Coordinates of N, CA and C in Angstrom, one line a residue:
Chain A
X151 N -16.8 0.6 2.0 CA -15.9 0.7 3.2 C -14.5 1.2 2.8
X152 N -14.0 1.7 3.6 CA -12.6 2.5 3.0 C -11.5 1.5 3.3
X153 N -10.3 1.1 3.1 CA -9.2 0.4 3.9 C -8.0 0.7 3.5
X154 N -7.3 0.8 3.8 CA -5.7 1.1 3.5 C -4.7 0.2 3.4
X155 N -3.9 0.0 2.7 CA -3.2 -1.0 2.6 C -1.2 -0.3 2.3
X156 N -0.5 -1.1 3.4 CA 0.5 -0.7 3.6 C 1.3 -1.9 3.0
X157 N 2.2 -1.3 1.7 CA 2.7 -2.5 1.0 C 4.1 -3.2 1.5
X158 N 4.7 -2.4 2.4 CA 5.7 -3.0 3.1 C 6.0 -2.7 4.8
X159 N 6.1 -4.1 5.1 CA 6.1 -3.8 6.6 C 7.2 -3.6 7.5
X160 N 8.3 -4.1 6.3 CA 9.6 -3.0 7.1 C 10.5 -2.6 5.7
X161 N 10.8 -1.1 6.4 CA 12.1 -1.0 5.0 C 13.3 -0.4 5.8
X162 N 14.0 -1.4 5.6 CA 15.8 -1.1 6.2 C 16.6 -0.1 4.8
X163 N 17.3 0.9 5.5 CA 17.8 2.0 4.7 C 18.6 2.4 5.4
X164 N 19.6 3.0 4.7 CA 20.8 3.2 5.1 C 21.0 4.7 5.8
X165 N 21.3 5.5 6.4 CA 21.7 6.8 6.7 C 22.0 7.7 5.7
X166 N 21.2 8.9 5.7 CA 21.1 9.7 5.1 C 21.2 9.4 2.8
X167 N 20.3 8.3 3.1 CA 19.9 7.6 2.0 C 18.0 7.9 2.0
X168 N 18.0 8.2 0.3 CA 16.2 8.5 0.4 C 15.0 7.4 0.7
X169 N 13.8 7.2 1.0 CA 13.4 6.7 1.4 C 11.6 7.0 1.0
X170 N 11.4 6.1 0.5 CA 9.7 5.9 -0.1 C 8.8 5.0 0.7
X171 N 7.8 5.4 2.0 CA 6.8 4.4 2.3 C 5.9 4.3 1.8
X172 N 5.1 3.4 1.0 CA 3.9 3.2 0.3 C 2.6 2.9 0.8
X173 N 1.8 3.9 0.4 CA 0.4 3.7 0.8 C -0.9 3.6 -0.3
X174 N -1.3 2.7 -0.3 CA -2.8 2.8 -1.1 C -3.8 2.6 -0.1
X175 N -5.0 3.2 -0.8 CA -6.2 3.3 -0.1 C -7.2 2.8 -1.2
X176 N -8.3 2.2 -0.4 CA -9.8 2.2 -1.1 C -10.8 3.1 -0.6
X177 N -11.3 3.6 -1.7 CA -12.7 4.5 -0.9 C -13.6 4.8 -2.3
X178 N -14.2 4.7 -2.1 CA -15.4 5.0 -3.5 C -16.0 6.7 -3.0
X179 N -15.8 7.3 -2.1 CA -16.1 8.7 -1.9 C -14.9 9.8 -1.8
X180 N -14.8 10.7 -1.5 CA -13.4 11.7 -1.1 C -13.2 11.6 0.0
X181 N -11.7 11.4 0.1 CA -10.9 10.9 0.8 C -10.2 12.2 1.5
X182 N -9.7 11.9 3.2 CA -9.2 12.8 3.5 C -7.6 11.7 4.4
X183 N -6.4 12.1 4.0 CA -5.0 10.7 4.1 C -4.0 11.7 5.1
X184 N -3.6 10.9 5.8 CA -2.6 11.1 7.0 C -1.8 10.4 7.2
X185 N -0.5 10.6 7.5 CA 0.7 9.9 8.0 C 0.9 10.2 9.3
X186 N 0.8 9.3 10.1 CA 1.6 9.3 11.9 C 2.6 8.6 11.6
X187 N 3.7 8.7 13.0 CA 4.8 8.3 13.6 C 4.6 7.8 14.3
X188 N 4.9 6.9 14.9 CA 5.1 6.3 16.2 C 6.0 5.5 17.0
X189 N 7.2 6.4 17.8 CA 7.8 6.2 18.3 C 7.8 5.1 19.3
X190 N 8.8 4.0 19.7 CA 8.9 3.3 21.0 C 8.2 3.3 22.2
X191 N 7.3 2.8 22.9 CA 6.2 3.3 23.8 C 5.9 4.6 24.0
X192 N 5.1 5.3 22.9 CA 4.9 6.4 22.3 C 3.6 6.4 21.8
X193 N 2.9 7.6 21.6 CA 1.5 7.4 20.7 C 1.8 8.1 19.3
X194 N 0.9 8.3 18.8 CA 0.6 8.8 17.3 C 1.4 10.3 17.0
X195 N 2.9 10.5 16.3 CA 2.6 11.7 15.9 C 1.9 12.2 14.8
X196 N 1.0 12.9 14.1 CA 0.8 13.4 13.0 C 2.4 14.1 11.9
X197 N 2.1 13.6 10.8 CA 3.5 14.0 10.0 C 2.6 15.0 8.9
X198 N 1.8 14.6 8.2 CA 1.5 15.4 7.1 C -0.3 14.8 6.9
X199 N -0.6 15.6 6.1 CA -2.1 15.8 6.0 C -2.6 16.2 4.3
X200 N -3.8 15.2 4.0 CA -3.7 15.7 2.6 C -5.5 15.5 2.7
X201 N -5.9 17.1 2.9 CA -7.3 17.5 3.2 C -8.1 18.0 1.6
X202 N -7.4 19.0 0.7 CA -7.8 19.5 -0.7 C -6.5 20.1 -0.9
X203 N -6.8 20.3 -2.3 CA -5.7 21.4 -3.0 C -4.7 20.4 -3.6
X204 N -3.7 21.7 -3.6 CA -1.5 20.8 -3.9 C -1.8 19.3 -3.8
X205 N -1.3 18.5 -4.8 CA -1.3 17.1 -4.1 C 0.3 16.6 -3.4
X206 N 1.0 17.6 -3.3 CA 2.3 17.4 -3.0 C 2.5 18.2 -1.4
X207 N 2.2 17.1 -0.8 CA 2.0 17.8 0.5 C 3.1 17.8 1.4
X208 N 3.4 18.8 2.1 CA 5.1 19.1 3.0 C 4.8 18.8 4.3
X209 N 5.6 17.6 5.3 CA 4.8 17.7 6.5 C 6.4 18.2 7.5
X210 N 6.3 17.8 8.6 CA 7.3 18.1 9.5 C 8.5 17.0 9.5
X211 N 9.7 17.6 10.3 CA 10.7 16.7 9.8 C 11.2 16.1 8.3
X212 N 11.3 17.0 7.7 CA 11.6 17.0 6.1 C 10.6 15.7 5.4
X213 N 9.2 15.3 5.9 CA 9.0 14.6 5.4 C 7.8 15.0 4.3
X214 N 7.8 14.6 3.2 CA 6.7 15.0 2.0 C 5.4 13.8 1.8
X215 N 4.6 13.9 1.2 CA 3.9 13.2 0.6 C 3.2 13.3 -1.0
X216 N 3.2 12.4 -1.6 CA 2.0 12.7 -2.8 C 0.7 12.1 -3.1
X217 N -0.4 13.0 -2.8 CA -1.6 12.6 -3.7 C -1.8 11.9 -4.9
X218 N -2.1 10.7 -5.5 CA -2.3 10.2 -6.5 C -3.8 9.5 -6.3
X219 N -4.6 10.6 -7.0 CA -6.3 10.0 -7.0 C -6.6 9.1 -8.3
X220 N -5.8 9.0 -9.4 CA -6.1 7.9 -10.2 C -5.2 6.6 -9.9
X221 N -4.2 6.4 -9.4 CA -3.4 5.3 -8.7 C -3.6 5.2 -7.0
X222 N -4.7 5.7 -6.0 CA -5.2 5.3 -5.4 C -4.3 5.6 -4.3
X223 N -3.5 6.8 -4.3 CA -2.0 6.4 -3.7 C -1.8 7.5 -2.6
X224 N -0.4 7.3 -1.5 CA -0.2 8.2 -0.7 C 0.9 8.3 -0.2
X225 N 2.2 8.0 -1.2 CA 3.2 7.8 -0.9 C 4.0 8.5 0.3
X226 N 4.1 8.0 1.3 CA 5.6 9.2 2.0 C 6.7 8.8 1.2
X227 N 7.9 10.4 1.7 CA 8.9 10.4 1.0 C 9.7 11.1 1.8
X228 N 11.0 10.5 1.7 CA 11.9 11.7 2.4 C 13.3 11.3 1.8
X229 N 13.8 12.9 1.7 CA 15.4 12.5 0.8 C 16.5 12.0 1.2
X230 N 16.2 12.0 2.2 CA 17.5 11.9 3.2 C 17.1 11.8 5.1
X231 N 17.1 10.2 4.9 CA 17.0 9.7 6.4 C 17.8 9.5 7.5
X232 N 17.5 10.1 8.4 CA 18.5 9.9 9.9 C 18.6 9.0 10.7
X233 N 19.2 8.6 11.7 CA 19.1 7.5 12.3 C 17.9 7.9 13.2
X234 N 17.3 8.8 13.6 CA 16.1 9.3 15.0 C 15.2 8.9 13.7
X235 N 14.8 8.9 12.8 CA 13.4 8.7 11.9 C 13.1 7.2 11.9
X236 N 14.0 6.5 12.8 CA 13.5 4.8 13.2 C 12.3 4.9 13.7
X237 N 11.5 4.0 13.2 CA 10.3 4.5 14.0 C 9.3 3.2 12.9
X238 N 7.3 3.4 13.2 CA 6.9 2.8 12.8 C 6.0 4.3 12.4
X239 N 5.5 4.1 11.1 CA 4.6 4.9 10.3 C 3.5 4.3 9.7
X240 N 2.7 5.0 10.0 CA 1.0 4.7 9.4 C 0.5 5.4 8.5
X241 N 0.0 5.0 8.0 CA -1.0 5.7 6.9 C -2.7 5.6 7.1
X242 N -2.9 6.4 7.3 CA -4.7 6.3 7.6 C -5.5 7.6 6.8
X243 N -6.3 7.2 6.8 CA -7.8 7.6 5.5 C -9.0 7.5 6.8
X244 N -9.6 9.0 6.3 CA -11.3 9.3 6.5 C -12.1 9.7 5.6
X245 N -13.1 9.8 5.4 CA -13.8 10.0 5.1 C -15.2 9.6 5.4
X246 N -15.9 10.2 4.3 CA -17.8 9.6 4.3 C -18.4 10.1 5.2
X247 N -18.3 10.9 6.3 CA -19.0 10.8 7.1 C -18.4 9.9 8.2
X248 N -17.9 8.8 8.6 CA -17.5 8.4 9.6 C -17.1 8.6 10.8
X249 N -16.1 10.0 10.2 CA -15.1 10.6 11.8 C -14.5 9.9 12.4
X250 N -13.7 8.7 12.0 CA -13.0 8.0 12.2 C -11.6 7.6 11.4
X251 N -10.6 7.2 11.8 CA -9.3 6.9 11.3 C -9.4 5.5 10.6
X252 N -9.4 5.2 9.7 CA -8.5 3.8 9.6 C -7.1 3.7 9.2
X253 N -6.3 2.9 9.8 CA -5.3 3.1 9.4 C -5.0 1.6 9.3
X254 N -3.6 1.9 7.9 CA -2.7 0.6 7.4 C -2.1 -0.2 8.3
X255 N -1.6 -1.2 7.9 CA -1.1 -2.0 9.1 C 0.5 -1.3 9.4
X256 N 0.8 -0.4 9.1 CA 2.4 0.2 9.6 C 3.4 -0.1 8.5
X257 N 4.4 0.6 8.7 CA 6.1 0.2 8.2 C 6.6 0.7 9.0
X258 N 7.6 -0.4 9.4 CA 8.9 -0.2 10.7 C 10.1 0.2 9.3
X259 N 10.0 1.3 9.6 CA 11.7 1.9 8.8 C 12.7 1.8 9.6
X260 N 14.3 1.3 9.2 CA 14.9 0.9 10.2 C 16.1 1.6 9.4
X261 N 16.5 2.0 9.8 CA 17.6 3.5 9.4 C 19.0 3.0 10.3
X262 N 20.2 2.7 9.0 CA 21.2 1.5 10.1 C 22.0 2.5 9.2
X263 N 23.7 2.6 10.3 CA 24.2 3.8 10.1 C 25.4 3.8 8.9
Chain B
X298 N 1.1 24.6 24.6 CA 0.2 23.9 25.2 C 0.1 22.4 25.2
X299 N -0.4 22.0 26.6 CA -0.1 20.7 27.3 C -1.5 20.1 26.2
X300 N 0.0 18.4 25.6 CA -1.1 17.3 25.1 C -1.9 16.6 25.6
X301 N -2.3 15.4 24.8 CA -3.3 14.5 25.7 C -2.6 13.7 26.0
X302 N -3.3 13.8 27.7 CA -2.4 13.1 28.7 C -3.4 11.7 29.0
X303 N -3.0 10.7 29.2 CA -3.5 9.6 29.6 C -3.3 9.0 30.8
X304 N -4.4 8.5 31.4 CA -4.1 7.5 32.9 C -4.8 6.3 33.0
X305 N -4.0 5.6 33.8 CA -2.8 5.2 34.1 C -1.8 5.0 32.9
X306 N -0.5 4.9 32.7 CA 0.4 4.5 31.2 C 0.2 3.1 31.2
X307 N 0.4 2.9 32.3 CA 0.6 1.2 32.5 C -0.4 0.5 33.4
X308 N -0.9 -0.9 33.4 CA -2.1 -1.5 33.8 C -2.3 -3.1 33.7
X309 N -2.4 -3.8 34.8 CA -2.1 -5.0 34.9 C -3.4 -5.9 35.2
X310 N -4.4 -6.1 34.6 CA -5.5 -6.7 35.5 C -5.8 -8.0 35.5
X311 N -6.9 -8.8 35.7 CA -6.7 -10.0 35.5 C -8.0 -10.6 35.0
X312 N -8.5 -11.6 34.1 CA -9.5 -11.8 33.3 C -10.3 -11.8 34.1
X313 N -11.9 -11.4 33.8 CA -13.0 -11.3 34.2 C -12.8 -9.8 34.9
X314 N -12.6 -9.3 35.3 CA -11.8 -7.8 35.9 C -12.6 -6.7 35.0
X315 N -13.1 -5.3 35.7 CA -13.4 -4.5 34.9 C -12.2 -3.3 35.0
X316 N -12.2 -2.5 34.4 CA -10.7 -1.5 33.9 C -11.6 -0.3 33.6
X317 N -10.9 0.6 33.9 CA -11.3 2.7 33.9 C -10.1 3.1 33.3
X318 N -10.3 3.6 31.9 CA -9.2 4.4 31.7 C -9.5 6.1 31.4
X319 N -8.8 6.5 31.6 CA -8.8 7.8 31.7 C -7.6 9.2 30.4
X320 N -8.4 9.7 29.9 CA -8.1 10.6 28.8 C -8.6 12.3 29.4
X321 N -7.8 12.9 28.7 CA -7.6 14.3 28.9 C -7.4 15.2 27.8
X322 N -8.0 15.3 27.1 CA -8.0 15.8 25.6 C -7.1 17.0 26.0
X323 N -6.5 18.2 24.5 CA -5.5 19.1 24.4 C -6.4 20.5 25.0
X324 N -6.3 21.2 25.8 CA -7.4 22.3 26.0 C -8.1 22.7 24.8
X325 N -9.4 22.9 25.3 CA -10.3 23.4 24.5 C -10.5 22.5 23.3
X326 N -10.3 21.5 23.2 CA -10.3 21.0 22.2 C -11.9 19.6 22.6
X327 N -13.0 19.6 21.5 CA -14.1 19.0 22.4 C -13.9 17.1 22.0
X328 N -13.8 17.2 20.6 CA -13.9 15.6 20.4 C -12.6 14.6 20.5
X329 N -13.5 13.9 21.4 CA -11.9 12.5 22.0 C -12.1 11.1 21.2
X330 N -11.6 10.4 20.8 CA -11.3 9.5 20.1 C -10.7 8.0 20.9
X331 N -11.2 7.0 20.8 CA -10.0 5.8 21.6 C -10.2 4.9 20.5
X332 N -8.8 4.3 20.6 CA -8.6 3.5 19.6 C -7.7 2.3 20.3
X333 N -7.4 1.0 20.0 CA -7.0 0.1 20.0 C -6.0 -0.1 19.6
X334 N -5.0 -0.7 19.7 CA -3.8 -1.2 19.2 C -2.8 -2.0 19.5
X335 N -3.1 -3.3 18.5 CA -2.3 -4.9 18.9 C -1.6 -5.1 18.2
X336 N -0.7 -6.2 18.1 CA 0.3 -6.6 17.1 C -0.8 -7.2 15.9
X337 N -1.7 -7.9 16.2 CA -2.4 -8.8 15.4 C -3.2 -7.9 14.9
X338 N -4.2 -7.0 14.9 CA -5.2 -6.3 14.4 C -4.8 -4.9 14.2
X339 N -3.6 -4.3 14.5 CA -3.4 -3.3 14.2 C -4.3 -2.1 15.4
X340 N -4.4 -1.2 14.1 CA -5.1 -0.1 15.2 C -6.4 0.0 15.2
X341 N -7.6 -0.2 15.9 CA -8.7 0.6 15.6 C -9.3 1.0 16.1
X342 N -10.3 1.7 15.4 CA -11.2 2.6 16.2 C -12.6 1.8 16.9
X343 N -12.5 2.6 18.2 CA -13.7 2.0 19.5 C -15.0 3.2 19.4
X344 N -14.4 4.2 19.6 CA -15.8 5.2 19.6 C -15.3 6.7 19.7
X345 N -16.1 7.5 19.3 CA -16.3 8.9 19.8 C -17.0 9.3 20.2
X346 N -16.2 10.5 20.7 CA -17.3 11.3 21.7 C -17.1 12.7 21.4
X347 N -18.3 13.8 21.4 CA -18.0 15.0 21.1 C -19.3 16.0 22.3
X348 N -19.2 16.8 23.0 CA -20.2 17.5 23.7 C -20.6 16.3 24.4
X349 N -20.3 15.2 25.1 CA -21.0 14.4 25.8 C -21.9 13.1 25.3
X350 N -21.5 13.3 24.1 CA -22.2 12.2 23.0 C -21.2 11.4 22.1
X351 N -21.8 10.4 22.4 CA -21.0 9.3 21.4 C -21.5 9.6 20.4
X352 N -21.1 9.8 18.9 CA -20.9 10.3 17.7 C -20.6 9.1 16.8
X353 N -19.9 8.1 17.1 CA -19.4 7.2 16.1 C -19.5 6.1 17.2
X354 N -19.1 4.8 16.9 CA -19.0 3.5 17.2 C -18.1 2.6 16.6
X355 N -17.3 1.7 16.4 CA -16.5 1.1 16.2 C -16.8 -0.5 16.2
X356 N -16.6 -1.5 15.4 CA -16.9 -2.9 15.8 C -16.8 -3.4 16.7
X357 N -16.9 -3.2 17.8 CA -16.3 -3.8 19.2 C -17.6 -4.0 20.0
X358 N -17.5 -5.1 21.0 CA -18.7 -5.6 21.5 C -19.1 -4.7 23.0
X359 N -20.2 -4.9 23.0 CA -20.2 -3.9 24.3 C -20.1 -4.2 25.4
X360 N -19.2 -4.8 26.1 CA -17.9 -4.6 27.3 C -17.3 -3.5 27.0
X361 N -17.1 -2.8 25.6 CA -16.3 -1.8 25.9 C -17.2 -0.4 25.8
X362 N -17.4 0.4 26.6 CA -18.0 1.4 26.6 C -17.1 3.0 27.2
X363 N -17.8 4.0 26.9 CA -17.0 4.8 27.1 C -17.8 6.1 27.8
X364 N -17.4 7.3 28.2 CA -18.4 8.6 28.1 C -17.3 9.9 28.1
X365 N -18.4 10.7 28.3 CA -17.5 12.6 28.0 C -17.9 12.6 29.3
X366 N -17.3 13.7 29.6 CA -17.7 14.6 30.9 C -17.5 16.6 29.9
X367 N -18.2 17.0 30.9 CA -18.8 18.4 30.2 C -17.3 19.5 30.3
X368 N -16.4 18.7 30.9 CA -15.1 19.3 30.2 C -14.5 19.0 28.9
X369 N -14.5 18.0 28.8 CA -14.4 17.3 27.3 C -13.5 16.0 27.9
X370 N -13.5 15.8 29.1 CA -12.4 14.6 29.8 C -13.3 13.7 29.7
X371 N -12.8 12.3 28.8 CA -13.4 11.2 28.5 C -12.9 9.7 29.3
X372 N -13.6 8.8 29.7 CA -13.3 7.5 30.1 C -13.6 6.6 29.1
X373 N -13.1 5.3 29.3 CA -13.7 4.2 28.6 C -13.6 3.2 29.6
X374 N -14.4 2.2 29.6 CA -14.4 1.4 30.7 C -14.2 -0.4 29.4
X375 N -13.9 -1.3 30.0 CA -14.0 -2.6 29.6 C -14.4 -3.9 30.5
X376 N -15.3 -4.4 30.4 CA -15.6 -4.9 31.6 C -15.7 -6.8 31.5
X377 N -15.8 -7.0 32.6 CA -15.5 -9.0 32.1 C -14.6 -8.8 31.0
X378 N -12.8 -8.6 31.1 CA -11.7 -8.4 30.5 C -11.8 -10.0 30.1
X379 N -11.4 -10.0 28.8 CA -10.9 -11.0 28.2 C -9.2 -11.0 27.9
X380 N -8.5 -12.0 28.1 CA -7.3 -11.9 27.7 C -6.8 -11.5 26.2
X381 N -7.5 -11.4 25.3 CA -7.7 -10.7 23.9 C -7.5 -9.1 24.1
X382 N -7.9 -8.8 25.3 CA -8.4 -7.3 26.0 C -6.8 -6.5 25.7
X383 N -5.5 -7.0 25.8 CA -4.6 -7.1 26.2 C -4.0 -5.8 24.8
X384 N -3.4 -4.6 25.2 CA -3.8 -3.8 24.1 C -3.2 -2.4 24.3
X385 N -2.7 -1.9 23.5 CA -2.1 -0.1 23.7 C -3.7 0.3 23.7
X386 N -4.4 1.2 24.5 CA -5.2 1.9 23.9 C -4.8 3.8 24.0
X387 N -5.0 4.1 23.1 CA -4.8 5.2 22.7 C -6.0 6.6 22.3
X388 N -6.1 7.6 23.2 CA -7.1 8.6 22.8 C -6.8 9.3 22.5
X389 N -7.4 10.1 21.5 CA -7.3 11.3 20.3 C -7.9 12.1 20.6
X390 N -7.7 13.5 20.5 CA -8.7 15.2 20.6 C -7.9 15.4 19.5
X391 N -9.6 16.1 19.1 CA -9.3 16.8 18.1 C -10.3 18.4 18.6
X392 N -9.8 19.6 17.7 CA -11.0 20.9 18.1 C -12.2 20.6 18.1
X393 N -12.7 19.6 16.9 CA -14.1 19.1 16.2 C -14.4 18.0 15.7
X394 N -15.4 17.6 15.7 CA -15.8 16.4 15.3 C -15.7 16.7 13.3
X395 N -15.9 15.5 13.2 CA -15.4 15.6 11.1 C -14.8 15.0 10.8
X396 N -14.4 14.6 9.3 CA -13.2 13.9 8.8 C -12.4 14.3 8.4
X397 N -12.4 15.9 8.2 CA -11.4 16.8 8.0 C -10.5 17.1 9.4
X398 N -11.1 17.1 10.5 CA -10.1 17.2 11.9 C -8.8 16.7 12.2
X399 N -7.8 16.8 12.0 CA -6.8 16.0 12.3 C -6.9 15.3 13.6
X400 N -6.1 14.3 14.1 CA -6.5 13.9 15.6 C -5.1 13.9 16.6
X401 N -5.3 14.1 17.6 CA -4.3 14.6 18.1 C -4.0 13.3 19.3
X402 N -2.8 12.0 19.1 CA -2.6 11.2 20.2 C -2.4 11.4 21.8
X403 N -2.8 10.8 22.7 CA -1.8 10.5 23.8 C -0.7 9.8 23.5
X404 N 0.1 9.2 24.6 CA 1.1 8.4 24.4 C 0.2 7.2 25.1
X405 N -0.7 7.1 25.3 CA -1.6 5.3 25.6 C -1.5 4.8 26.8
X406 N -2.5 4.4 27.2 CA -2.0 3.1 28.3 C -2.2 1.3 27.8
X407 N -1.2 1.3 28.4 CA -0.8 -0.4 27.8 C -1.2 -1.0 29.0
X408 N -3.0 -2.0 28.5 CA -3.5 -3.0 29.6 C -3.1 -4.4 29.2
X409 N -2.3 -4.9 30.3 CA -1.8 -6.5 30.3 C -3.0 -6.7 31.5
X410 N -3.6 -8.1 30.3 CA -4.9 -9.0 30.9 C -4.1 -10.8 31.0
X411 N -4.3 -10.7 32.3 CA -3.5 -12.0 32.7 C -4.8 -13.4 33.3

């Protein structure tokens, strides 16, 4: 069974200071890893996508990610945070056949000015 | 082009009570997705649907059910609501069914079970 695990559930940061959300996953097959947003009574945005290839993947809103398949990992990253990137972010994994999302329990990043 | 829209946003019902929600996937786009989302359990997945056919299933007991219609406009129903019931639910279109598809949110409707 696959599961994700989100190692911190809030990280307070300062404005236009860099910013690392941490993601590991389990899966014993290939993995297909996503980051959403999710704004204030808001749904899911999609931020970046890590399907094959590059493991350094560029998503929208200056935000990056990296593939690590021997550290199990899916780091987001961004260099420089705004105060509008307050928000809650997820990390979610498919694979196997499922067609389904699982996703981490979130990080509330809280971006204080 | 217009996202997925959801109905009603907001939803008040009262235990034992059955509930219709209503999803509208991104044009042309066929497989819809609903998912759950509490403070306590987080997000998860209920079912899919792709062509009129549930495709996947999710842990969830069967009160909660769902279908396609042959536009790709999906329902889910929950029926004898439990105050547990109480929940963002959230549906996803994607073009295709897979685990390479990205999935594309509504903004949810949030049912308070009183």
């Amino acid at each position: 069974a696959q599961s994700v695990t989100q190692l911190d559930s809030q990280v307070p940061v300062f404005e236009e200071a860099p910013v690392e959300l941490r993601c590991n996953y389990s899966s014993s097959v290939s993995v297909y890893l996503f980051w959403y947003v999710q704004y204030p009574n808001q749904g899911l945005q999609l931020l970046l996508k890590y399907l094959s290839g590059s493991t350094l993947v560029k998503g929208i809103n200056g935000f990056e990610a990296e593939f690590n398949k021997s550290q199990t990992s899916f780091h987001l990253r961004k260099p420089s945070v705004h105060i509008s990137d307050t928000a809650e972010y997820f990390c979610a994994v498919s694979g196997s056949g499922r067609r389904a999302l699982t996703f981490g329990s979130g990080t509330r990043l809280q971006v204080q000015p | 082009k217009a996202g997925v829209t959801q109905t009603p946003r907001y939803l008040i019902k009262t235990r034992g009570q059955q509930v219709t929600l209503s999803c509208s996937p991104i044009s042309g786009h066929r497989s819809v997705s609903w998912y759950q989302q509490t403070p306590g359990q987080g997000l998860q997945f209920l079912f899919e649907y792709f062509s009129e056919t549930q495709r996947n299933k999710g842990n969830f007991p069967g009160r909660f059910s769902g279908r396609q219609f042959s536009n790709s406009r999906s329902e889910m129903n929950v029926s004898t609501l439990e105050l547990g019931d109480s929940a963002l639910y959230l549906c996803a279109s994607s073009p295709r069914t897979g685990d390479m598809n990205e999935q594309y949110f509504g903004p949810g409707t949030r049912l308070t079970v009183t």
